[in-house]
Each structure stands twice: as C-alpha cells, then as structure tokens.
Amino acid sequence: MAISLLLLLLLIVPLSPTFSKPNATHAHTQHCLENEKTLLLELKNELVFNSSYSTRLVHWNQKEDCCSWEGVECDDAGHVIHLRLFDEGISGGLNESSSLFRLHYLEELSLAGNLFSGLLPHNITNLKRLSSLGLSYCNFSGAIPSTLGNLTQLVDLEMAYNFFSGSISSGHFEGFSKVEYIDLRYNSLSGSIPISIFSIPSLRWIYLQDNQLSGKVDEFAIVNISQLSILDLSSNRLESPIPNSFIKLQSLSYLYLSDNLFNDTFQMDKFLSLPNLVSLSLSNNNLSLFGSHSFAVNQSSLESLDLSNNLIAGEIPNWIWEIGNGALYDVNLSSNMLVGLQKPYQIPTSLRFLDLHSNHLRGEFPNLEGLSLSNNNFSVSGLLDLSDNMIAGEIPNWIWEIGNASLYFLNLSCNMLVGLQKPYHIPNSLQFLDLHSNQLQGEFPTLSLKHTTNVDFSNNQFDQFGILETGNETAVFGNSEFSLSNNSLSGSIPTFFCTAATFSTLDLSFNHLSGSIPRCLFENSVVLNLGGNNISGWIPHKISPSCQLMILDLSNNNLVGDVLDSMGNCRALWVLDLSNNKLSGTVPTSLCKALDLRSLDLSVNNLNGNIPRCVVGSHLVALNLGRNNITGRVPNFTAVCRLQSLDLNNNNLIGDVPQSLENCESLKVVNVGGNQLDGTFPCMLPSSLRVLVLHGNRFHGGLRCDKSWSNLQIFDIANNNFSGNVDPLNFSDWRTMMRDTVTKVSYEYLASKSAITDNFTLVGYIEKVSLIIKGMERNLVKIWPDFTSIDLSCNNFQGGIPDSLGELNALYLLNLSHNSFTGTIPKSLSNLTGLGALDLSVNQLTGKIPKEIAGLTFLQVMNVSHNKLVGEIPTGPQIQTFPGDCFEGNIGLCGLPLNISCIASPPNAKSDEKTEIEWDYVFAAAGYVVGFGSFLWVLIFRRSFRERYFEKIEDVYEKIVSLRKKKKRRVVGRRVVRNQARRH
Ligand SMILES: *[C@@H]1O[C@H](CO)[C@@H](O)[C@H](O)[C@H]1NC(C)=O
Ligand SMILES: *[C@@H]1O[C@H](CO)[C@@H](O)[C@H](O)[C@H]1NC(C)=O
C-alpha cells in the first residue's frame, strides 16, 4: 500500500499547485528591452548545455524580439517575467555572478530537470519578485541559501530531488507570507523541522519526505495554518509521540508520517475528527493504537488508512470499520500483533483493499478467533492478504465469492491451511493467487484460471495433478508465473502443460516427477525449473531456434546423454543449471551462442573433454564444472571479467591457474581442488577473494606473494607440495577471520540490499546471497558468510607456527597437520576463542602444550598426536574428554586422557594413525558454501526456493552444531527463518 500511496502522491503533486498566474503574458508583442536581451544572451553564453537536446535555449537569438524566444515571456513593459528552462540538458555550475540574477523582474523561474553541479547561489534571492521557483531534479547540493526567505512574493517553491543538505532553519522561511507549496522531498536535509514553517498562513502543501530530519516533533505552534491540506513528513528520523496539535490543521486531507520513529500511543480518535482527512499513513513507526468508540467515526471522510508495521496489539477495534461513513476503501494493518476482530463488526462494502498479513490471526475459516467471516458480512473487492498468520482448516469456497467475485489479489500463504473446499469457482478477476507454504493436500485443484497470471502453490503437500483427471475439460492457463514446487507430485510431467498457453515461469521443482521432459516446455517458457525430481532420459533433441528460455534448471535429476548442440538455440539463456545428473559427452561449444550467459553449472555429471575457451565470456558470473572428468587446461579469462565464482573441483585439469584470473576483480570463490594442477601459488588472484580451495593438486613452492587477501574466510591448500615458511601469508591482514570486523561486513552487504528485491538481475548476485542470509537471521551467521577455516595440512611447511594466527579470532577450523612445523605451540592460539577444531598432528612441535589452550571452550576436536611434545597435558573443561589417540605419539606427554601418569615415567607409546579428524565430514559444510553458485538464481527468482535454501543451510548448521554437541535448534526457529525469508 505504501507504494500505491506514493503513486497517488506523485499523481497529485504535478496537478495540485494551481497558482494564480501573474497577469500579463504577452509573448508576442514586439518590445524586448535591450538590456534584458543582453542579460539573456549572457546567460545563454554562461550555461553549458547540450544543444542537440535543448529545445529552447538553443534557438535563442534567432528572432529580434527576445520576448518571443522560446521559454521567455515578458510583461507589457518588456521586462522578462517568465523563464522556463526546464529539461534543457544544462550541466555544470551556476555562478553567484550569473546574469540570471539580474533579471530582476522575473516572477517565474523553472530550471527543473537539469544537471547542475555544486551549490545553489545565494544571489537567487536577488530575484525579489519571484512567485514560482522550480528547481526540482537539478542536482544541486550543499546548503539551501539562508536568505531564501527574502523571496517574499514566493508562492511555489519546488526544490525536490536534489542533494541539498544541512539543516533548515527558521531563517529559510522568515519572509514567506504567500507561500502555498513547499516541496523539499528527496534531499538530505537534517536537523529538526523549524516551527516557523508551520506559521506561514498561506501554506497548503508541505513535502519534506525522504530527508534525514530528526528530533522531536513537539506540540507545534500550529495556529496559523488553517489551509494546510497535505503534510508529508514520511521517511525521516522524527522521534516523538505524534503531536496532537496536528489536529489543529483542520483542512488537512493527507497526512503521511510513515517511516519515522514516532512512538507511544496514537490517539486515532482525535485525528478522525479532522473533517477533511482522506488519507492517513503511519506505517513503519513504533506506535500503539489508542482510540475509542465514543467519537463520531462515521463523520470522518477517511478513505485510506495505513497503520502497518507498528506495535498495535490485541483485537482490531470494531470502530475501524465504521470510519469514513462508507468512503473507506483501503485498510492496511499488516505486520502488527493483532489477534482478531472485536465484535460486533460489519466490514464495509466499500472496502477494496484489506491487508492483515503478518499478524497473529488464528483459528479456522469461517471462525477466526473473534472473527466470523462469511460472504454475507465480509466484503473486500480488490485485495485480501491474510498471509503469514496462523489460520488453519480448509479454504472455504465462499472466499472466491467475496466482494461479488471481484478479488484480483488473494494471498493466504504461510498459514496452516490443509485443503480447499469444493467446488472451486475461481473468479475471472483473480490475477494473483498465492497459497504457498501451507499444508494443502491431495489433488492439485481443478482450476480454470483463465486470467490468473501469478499462481503460487509451492511448499504444500499436493500429490496429484487433479486437473488431468477431469478429462475433456481443458482448463486454460494464461499464467505468467506458475509454481507447484516443493510438493509431492509424482508421475510424468503432464502434457497438459503443453496445451496450455505460455508460461513465463513454470516451476515444478522439488517433487517426485519422473519420465522424460516434454520438448514443448522448452518452447513455451522463459523460466523453466524442473530441478530436484526423478526425471530421466535425454534433454529434448532439436530445441527450436525460437527458444526463449532465460533460465533453465534441470539439476538434480537422472538425465543421461549429451548436452546437445541444439541447446545453443536458447540464445537468451542467462542461467543454465544441469548439475547433478548423469550427463556425458563434452561441454558443447554451441553454448557460446548464449552471449548473455551469467551462470553455467554442469557440475556432478560425467562430462569429459576440454573447457571450450569461448564459454568463459565477459558476462559470466559463475562457472561450475566441478566433479566431472574434464581434462585439459583452465581456459584464459577475458580482459573484462565479471566472474565471481569459479568451481572446477575434482576433474583432471592440468597446467596452472591462468594469470588472466587477475582480470576478474570481483572474484570471490575459486575452487580447483582435486585436479592435477601444478605451478606455484596463484598470487595473481584478486583481493576480493573469499574462498580459495587448491587442495589435492601438485602445487609447489613457497607462499611468497606481495599482497594479502583480507576477505578470505575459507583457505584450503592442503595436500600439495607447498613448502617453506607460512609467515608470508600475513595472517594479521585477514580481517574477515577477525570477529571485530564481522559486523562491518554485514553492513556492507546491507547497503546493496535494495538491488536484490527490485531488480531482475544476476550481476553481483553472489554477494546478494550472503546478504540475504546475513540480513535474515542471526543463527545463520555462523555458516555464511562467517564460516571460516584454514587448512594447510599435508604439505612440506617448515618453521614455526606464526603467532599472528592467534589474531584470527573468528576462525573455526585450523588444520596444520602433516607438515614439518617446528618450535612450540604458540600461546596466542588460545585467543582463537571460536575455534571448534584444531589439528596439529604429525609435525615436529616441541615443548609443552600451553595451558591456555585448555581454556578454548568451543573446541570439540583437537589432535596434537605425533609431535615431540612433553610435559603434562593441561587440564580444562573439554581437553580431558578427547580420546587419548589425539595425544599419542609424543614421547614426553603425560596426564589425562593419556593413560600415562606424570609421576611414573615409562612411556607406553603406541603408534596409530587413524586418529585424524574427519575433515571430510567437517568440510561438508564448507563444500556447501563453495558449491553454492549453482542455485543462486533460485534464491533470486523464486521465493519458495529461498526458503528451501535456508533449510539446507540450517541442516549444515546443524551438522556443525552437532559437532559442537549442542543440539539446541528448535522447529520454531525454522519457521521464523521461513517467514522472514518470505518477506525479502
Ligand atoms: C490582466 O490583463 C487584462 C488584459 O490584459 C486586464 O483587463 C486585467 O485588468 C489585468 N488584470 C490584472 C489583475 O492586472
Ligand atoms: C550578488 O548580488 C549582489 C547584489 O546584486 C551583487 O552586488 C554581487 O556582486 C553579486 N555577487 C556576485 C558574486 O556576483
């Protein structure tokens, strides 16, 4: 609703100021004054403008009479009184000395929609006769001239959509006595709102929304403004109770105070006494509602009421429905803590939009707690949103009839509904039907959704396509988006979907569908997701060149055969995910015809051959070919490289990591583990890197690079032939593994939040994934992006373990085993307070185990076996509970859990190598992070998947948690995550 209000506002604004235009516009009388003509020509000279864009300025001086120039009007005496230079392609600064400010007779000046730079000159106030000043969309910045109030004739002041900053003071408005319209919205003004603005008696419209105004709005001395009709202070940082003095504004029609920090109780009854109030928006504040039935609500003329996202609890008061005497059409009470409706109530027939989502409504239709709904007393004719409540039972069939079957939007998702009452008569008016995340069972309803464009039945328990069994009645789908994902549907994909009209999105993923894929689906859809089923056979042959697919996900099925050349006919592809099938053959070069390909995931198949060089195009963001039998070298990357994730793990690649990866400045994930790569450490990798996995290759040499990777969180170079000292890794710079930096990282992610919800774009999407999780739920923070590990095991590293490792206090896993580290175990490791697993086994470490290590309370796995450690094993809360194997092979070590008394000397050394930490198990978690590129699009494009993804992440989380022997997760937590995910 906030959006519709905004739209409304935008519509109103250009229309509303109907100012008495000053008399005298005689554009065509021949009487241009010579000195004013000179000024105009000087002005034209001064201004930098795009002459191919300009429609007025560019033609000046083609006629003798300057009063007939485009955008210029004069009065009878030949003085220029109107200057209209809006949208003229002007750029650059405007000078204090500009000749513009010597056109003293100007009454109207419009410069809106030009690209000025810098400050608005003070000398604008030389134009004392101005009654209308239009400076919106001008790109001005800095303070508003303090003398603006000298423009005593001003009626209309428009300075919206600039970058004006600083505070607005009383002085700014001091001389104003005729101003009717002030528009300063969408600037960066700060400080409090000067009371003087409310003492301009002529004011009718004030727009101050979307600034950074703050402070209290105390009881304003609002006495003089009897004409104020629109007041918009929304999206600022105002903090106080809503002052009751607003009700002195008897002409007020529109009051918008949403998106602030207004708090305390809000005395609704007082505001309803405003006789002209039409629209009231208080959403996104911290208000609780207060009001009573004692006032004459039905004398109010309110049409639209938005109290969403506040702290309103209890029952919806029955007087709400009596507001407006039949005019009320839009009520938004969503995201509060409402439990039901107070009786008696009669929902007015005028109501078109009713949004109660995300409250605590419970019960079953028709008797929600306190609310007895039926078609007789419940009439909403446009939008009904009851999602994210606790409504159980069946969806009643009268719901399709409410508002005389005129609903266009019905959302009952995220409740506990179990079925649909028959018969269904989905009204033709319905365009959006969202029932996802309920417990709907049985047959998918036999619906004839002629006009419904968005249907979401995902996350339910439907197990049959009922619609097919209806025989000859062919329902017509004209949907643009249709999802049945995450149900229990089985059998083959009904050809019904082929006879239906085109789908822009068809999502049947995560069911138990089998059989092969009807080729027609490739011709109908733009987004097709059949992932996570049991679909077998080949990918359809001969895909037509008219293929419009942008996103194709067939992952996690049993597809066999080649990735066919004809796949290249889908030239619009952005995302292709065929991972986790049984595909064979090579990566076809025809895929290169999809010039916009962002994400290619063919991982976990049986593909062989080389990686075609052309696949690595400049648009590619994620490439995942892991777990195949691909041979040859890693191809070179383009000079303009947008790659963020490169996963080629477990293939048979040879050669080195190409130098050209340095072009990929956004690269975050590199996983080339489990190949036969050689060469030295890839120092060229950009500093954006977060995940680097080189394990199980033939890399060799030292780690000497002249840079460091402060964003690294997973660093796995195990099982290679690296050698030398590890000091050059500069652990002190690995900020992401330090806890004090974690919050900072999360803020950076939040900064790009708007991009994800609004745009249908994949660029930069990996970051966004972490953003979603990060912004979502604190419990997930531990996994991603904060899951951290360092694995240097099974190399030939020598020298001491650097003290600086102890600075990485967010580190969870540290494995230095099977090297030749010497010296003592640094005490600083005891600063790794988040450490869950520490493996130092099979090295040459000497000395005692520092007693501080015993204080690491999160440590669940520790192995120091097969070193040259001596002395008593320190005692601590955990350390004695580890198996003795973890300490053996150290001739001089004694104490618990070893069965060697520190007094009795003869050592009883056994040699047993099977005490290693099960790193594979632990890395299942990391692997999930590393391999995440493939289903990223899912997160972006389909809400229901996002929820699923979070569940998976939680599974991984549980693995780690169980490693920590803390099984505290509750089912409730999961629901919270789902619900929160839904909102993003
Ligand atoms: C406006 O101009 C018209 C004709 O030019 C004249 O009759 C009228 O009196 C003027 N009004 C004012 C307020 O000057
Ligand atoms: C601004 O206007 C004043 C008054 O007309 C004038 O004296 C002054 O020179 C102007 N400033 C500049 C920088 O031209």
PDB file of N, CA and C and ligand atoms in Angstrom, residues 23-24 26 76, ligand 1:
ATOM      1  N   ASN A  23      -0.700  38.157 -13.927  1.00  0.00           N
ATOM      2  CA  ASN A  23      -1.333  38.638 -15.149  1.00  0.00           C
ATOM      3  C   ASN A  23      -0.256  39.036 -16.143  1.00  0.00           C
ATOM      4  N   ALA A  24      -0.623  39.294 -17.291  1.00  0.00           N
ATOM      5  CA  ALA A  24       0.259  39.887 -18.273  1.00  0.00           C
ATOM      6  C   ALA A  24       1.256  38.915 -18.877  1.00  0.00           C
ATOM      7  N   HIS A  26       2.333  38.589 -22.564  1.00  0.00           N
ATOM      8  CA  HIS A  26       2.133  38.969 -23.956  1.00  0.00           C
ATOM      9  C   HIS A  26       3.391  38.638 -24.720  1.00  0.00           C
ATOM     10  N   ASP A  76       4.060  43.808 -20.125  1.00  0.00           N
ATOM     11  CA  ASP A  76       3.762  44.843 -21.119  1.00  0.00           C
ATOM     12  C   ASP A  76       4.926  45.790 -21.325  1.00  0.00           C
TER      13      ASP A  76
HETATM   14  C1  LIG B   1      -4.915  41.431 -16.688  1.00  0.00           C
HETATM   15  O1  LIG B   1      -4.864  41.823 -18.038  1.00  0.00           O
HETATM   16  C2  LIG B   1      -6.122  42.094 -18.589  1.00  0.00           C
HETATM   17  C3  LIG B   1      -5.961  42.380 -20.080  1.00  0.00           C
HETATM   18  O2  LIG B   1      -4.667  42.441 -20.446  1.00  0.00           O
HETATM   19  C4  LIG B   1      -6.747  43.301 -17.858  1.00  0.00           C
HETATM   20  O3  LIG B   1      -8.022  43.540 -18.379  1.00  0.00           O
HETATM   21  C5  LIG B   1      -6.822  42.961 -16.407  1.00  0.00           C
HETATM   22  O4  LIG B   1      -7.319  44.073 -15.695  1.00  0.00           O
HETATM   23  C6  LIG B   1      -5.495  42.547 -15.858  1.00  0.00           C
HETATM   24  N1  LIG B   1      -5.608  42.108 -14.506  1.00  0.00           N
HETATM   25  C7  LIG B   1      -4.780  42.499 -13.555  1.00  0.00           C
HETATM   26  C8  LIG B   1      -5.012  41.918 -12.198  1.00  0.00           C
HETATM   27  O5  LIG B   1      -3.852  43.260 -13.747  1.00  0.00           O
END
